[in-house]
Structures are given as C-alpha cells and as structure tokens.
Coordinates of C-alpha atoms in Angstrom, one line a residue:
X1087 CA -5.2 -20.4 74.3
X1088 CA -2.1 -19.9 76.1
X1089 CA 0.1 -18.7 73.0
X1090 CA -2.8 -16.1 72.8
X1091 CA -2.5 -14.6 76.1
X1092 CA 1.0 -14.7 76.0
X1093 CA 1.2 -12.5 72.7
X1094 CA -1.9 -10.1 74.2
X1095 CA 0.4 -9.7 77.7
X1096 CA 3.7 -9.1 75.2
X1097 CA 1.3 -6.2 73.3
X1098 CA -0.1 -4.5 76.3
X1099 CA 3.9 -4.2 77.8
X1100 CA 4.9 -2.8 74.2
X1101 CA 2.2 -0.2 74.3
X1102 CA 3.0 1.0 77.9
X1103 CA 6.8 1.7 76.9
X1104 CA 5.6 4.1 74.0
X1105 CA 3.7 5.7 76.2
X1106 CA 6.6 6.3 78.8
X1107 CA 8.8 7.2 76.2
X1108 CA 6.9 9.7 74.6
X1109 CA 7.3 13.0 76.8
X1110 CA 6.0 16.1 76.8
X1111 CA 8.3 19.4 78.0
X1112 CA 7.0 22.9 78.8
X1113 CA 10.1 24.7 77.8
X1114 CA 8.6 23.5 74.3
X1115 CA 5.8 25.5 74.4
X1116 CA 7.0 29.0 74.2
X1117 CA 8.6 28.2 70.9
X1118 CA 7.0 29.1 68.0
X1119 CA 6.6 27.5 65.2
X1120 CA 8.6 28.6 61.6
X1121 CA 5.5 29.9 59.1
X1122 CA 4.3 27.3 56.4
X1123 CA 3.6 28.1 53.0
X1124 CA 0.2 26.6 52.2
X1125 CA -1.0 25.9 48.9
X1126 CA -4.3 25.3 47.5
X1127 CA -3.9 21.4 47.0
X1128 CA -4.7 18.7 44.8
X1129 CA -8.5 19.2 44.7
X1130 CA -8.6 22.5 45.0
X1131 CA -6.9 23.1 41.8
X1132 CA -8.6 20.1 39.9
X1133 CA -12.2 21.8 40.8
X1134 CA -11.1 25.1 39.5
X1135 CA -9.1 23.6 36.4
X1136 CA -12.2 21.1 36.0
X1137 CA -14.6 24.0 35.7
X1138 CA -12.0 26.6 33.2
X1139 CA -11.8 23.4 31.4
X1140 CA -15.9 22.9 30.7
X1141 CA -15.8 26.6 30.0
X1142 CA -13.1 26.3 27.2
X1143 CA -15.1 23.5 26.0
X1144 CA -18.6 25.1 25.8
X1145 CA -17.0 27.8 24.0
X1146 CA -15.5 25.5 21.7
X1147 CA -18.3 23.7 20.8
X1148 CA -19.7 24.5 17.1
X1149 CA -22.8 26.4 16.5
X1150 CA -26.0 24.7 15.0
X1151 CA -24.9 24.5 11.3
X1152 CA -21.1 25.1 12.0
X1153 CA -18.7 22.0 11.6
X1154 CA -16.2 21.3 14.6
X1155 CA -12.6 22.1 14.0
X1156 CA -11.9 18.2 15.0
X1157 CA -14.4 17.2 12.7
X1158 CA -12.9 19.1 9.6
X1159 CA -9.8 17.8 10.4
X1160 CA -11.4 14.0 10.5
X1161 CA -13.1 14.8 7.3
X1162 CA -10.0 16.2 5.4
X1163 CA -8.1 13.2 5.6
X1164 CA -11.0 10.5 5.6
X1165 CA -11.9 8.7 1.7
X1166 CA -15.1 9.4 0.5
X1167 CA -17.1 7.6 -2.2
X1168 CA -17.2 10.7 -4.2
X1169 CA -13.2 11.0 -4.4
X1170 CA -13.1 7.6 -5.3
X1171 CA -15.7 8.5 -8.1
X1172 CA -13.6 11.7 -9.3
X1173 CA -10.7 9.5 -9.4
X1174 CA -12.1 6.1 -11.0
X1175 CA -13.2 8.9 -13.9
X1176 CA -10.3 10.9 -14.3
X1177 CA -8.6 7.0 -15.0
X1178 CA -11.1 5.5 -17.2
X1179 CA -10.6 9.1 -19.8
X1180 CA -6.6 8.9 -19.6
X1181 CA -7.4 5.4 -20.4
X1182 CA -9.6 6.0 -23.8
X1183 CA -7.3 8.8 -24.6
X1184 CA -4.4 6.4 -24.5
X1185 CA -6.2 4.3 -26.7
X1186 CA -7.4 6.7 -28.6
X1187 CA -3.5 8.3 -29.2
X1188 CA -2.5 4.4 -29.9
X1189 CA -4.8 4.0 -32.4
X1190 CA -3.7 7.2 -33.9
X1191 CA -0.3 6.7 -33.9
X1192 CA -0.7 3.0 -35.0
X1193 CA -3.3 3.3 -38.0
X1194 CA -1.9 6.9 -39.0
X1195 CA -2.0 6.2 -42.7
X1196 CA -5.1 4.6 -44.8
X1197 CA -3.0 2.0 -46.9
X1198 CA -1.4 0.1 -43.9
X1199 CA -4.1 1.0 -41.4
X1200 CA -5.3 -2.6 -39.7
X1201 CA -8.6 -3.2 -38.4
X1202 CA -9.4 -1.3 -35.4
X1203 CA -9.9 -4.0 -32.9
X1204 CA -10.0 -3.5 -28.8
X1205 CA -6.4 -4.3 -28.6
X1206 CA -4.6 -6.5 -30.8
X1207 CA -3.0 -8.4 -28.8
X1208 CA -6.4 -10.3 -28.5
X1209 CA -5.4 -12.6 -31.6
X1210 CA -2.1 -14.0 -28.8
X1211 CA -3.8 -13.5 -25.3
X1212 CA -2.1 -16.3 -24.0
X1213 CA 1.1 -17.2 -21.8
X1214 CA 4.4 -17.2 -23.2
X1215 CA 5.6 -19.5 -21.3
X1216 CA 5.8 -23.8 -22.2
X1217 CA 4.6 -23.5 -25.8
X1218 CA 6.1 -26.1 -27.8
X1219 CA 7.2 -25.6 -30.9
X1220 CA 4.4 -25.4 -33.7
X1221 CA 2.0 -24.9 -31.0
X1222 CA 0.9 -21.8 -32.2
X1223 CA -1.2 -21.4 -35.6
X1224 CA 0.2 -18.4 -37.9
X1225 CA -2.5 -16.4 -38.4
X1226 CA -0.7 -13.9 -40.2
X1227 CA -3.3 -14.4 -43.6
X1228 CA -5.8 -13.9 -40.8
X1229 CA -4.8 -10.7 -40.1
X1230 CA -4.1 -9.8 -43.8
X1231 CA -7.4 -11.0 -45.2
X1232 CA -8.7 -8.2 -42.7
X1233 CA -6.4 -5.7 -43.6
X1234 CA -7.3 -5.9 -47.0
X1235 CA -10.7 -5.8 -46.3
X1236 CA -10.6 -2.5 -44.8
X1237 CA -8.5 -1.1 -47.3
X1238 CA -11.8 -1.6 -49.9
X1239 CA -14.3 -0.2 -47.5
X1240 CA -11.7 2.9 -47.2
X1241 CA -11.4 2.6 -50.9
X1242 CA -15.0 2.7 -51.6
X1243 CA -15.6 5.9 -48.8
X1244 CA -13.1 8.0 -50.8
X1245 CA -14.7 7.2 -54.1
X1246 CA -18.2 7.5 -52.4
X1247 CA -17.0 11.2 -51.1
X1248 CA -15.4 12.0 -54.3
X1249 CA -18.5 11.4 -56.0
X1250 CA -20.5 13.7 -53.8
X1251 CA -18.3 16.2 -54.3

C-alpha cells in the first residue's frame, strides 16, 4: 500500500512540472502562421479511385454471349479433350503411313516379298540381354516355309488375272 502512494504522490509532482513548464506568450499571438498545402488524403482518394475503379470494371465486364478478354486468354492456353483428340489422330495416321511406307519399301518386289505380318520383329520380341548360347531356336525355315507360301498364292493371282484377261 505504501509503494502505491508513494508512486501516485511521485506522478501527481511530475504532472504539475509539465504544467509549469508549458507557457503561453502573447507576443505569439500576432504571428501568423506560414499557409499549408492540404491535400485530399488517404481516404479521400481511395473513395474516389474505389468508385473509377467499379466503373472501369462494369464497363469491362462482357455482354450476355460475349467471352471475357481474361477468359480467352485462360482458354487459349488451357488443354482441351478435343486437342488431345486432333492430336492422338493426326499420330495414329503418321503411324499407319509409316507402316504402310515400310511395308512398301520392304516387300517392293513379288519374288522376295515376306509375309505381311504386324511387325516382324514379333518372331524375336524378346530381351537381348543374358541369352546363352543356343538359347534361341533358328527359325529361319519358319520364316521361309512362309515366304514360299506367299510366293504360290502370288503365283496363282497372276495366273488367275492372266486368265481373265
């Protein structure tokens, strides 16, 4: 309790020295004071920026039936299904007319012409790595009985067409 009057009584003598020491003096009245250059202020020109900004932005908005300009500019760069169609197409023709110009350039003539399969290299679809030795069957007769098979069926079309003719 004492410590509490003490600091009230140290307080009270503390604000009685400001108030001596702050003085008033007539000879300051007659002086004017230098003109200030007011501004608008903070809020001022947030209201006034706040509404030119809502009106920018009404008359931004699209129309009914009219895209946004930000919403064009999402869409151009975003990945539709259909692109991925269009592209997914366009890859599965360049790959038949690979195939196709393989099988061209590979069967060109009718006497060594081979079967046409998928892709040949469905008779050794397998990793070519760790075989041992004589782990692989030659099937070269394999691939000649075929050959020679075709070469009759092509055989018998040209006599068939030179018939007809």
């Amino acid at each position: 309790m004492f410590a509490a009057r003490q600091r009230v009584g140290c307080a009270a003598r503390q604000l009685q020295r400001t108030a001596h020491n702050t003085r008033t003096y007539a000879s300051d009245a007659h002086h004017k004071a230098a003109p200030v250059n007011e501004s608008f202020g903070k809020g001022s020109i947030i209201a006034v920026s706040g509404f030119l900004g809502t009106v920018l932005l009404y008359q931004l908005t699209p129309r009914e039936g009219e895209d946004s300009a930000i919403g064009t500019l999402i869409n151009k760069y975003r990945s539709r299904a259909e692109h991925w169609e269009e592209i997914n197409a366009l890859h599965t023709k360049a790959a038949e007319q690979a195939g196709f110009d393989r099988n061209l350039f590979e069967n060109g003539s009718n006497k060594h012409r081979f079967v046409d399969v998928a892709y040949p290299e469905a008779f050794h679809s397998h990793a070519p790595r760790n075989i041992q030795a004589g782990q692989l069957a030659n099937i070269d007769h394999v691939v000649e009985h075929y050959r020679q098979q075709h070469i009759k069926e092509e055989e018998k079309k040209a006599a068939k067409l030179a018939a007809q003719q």
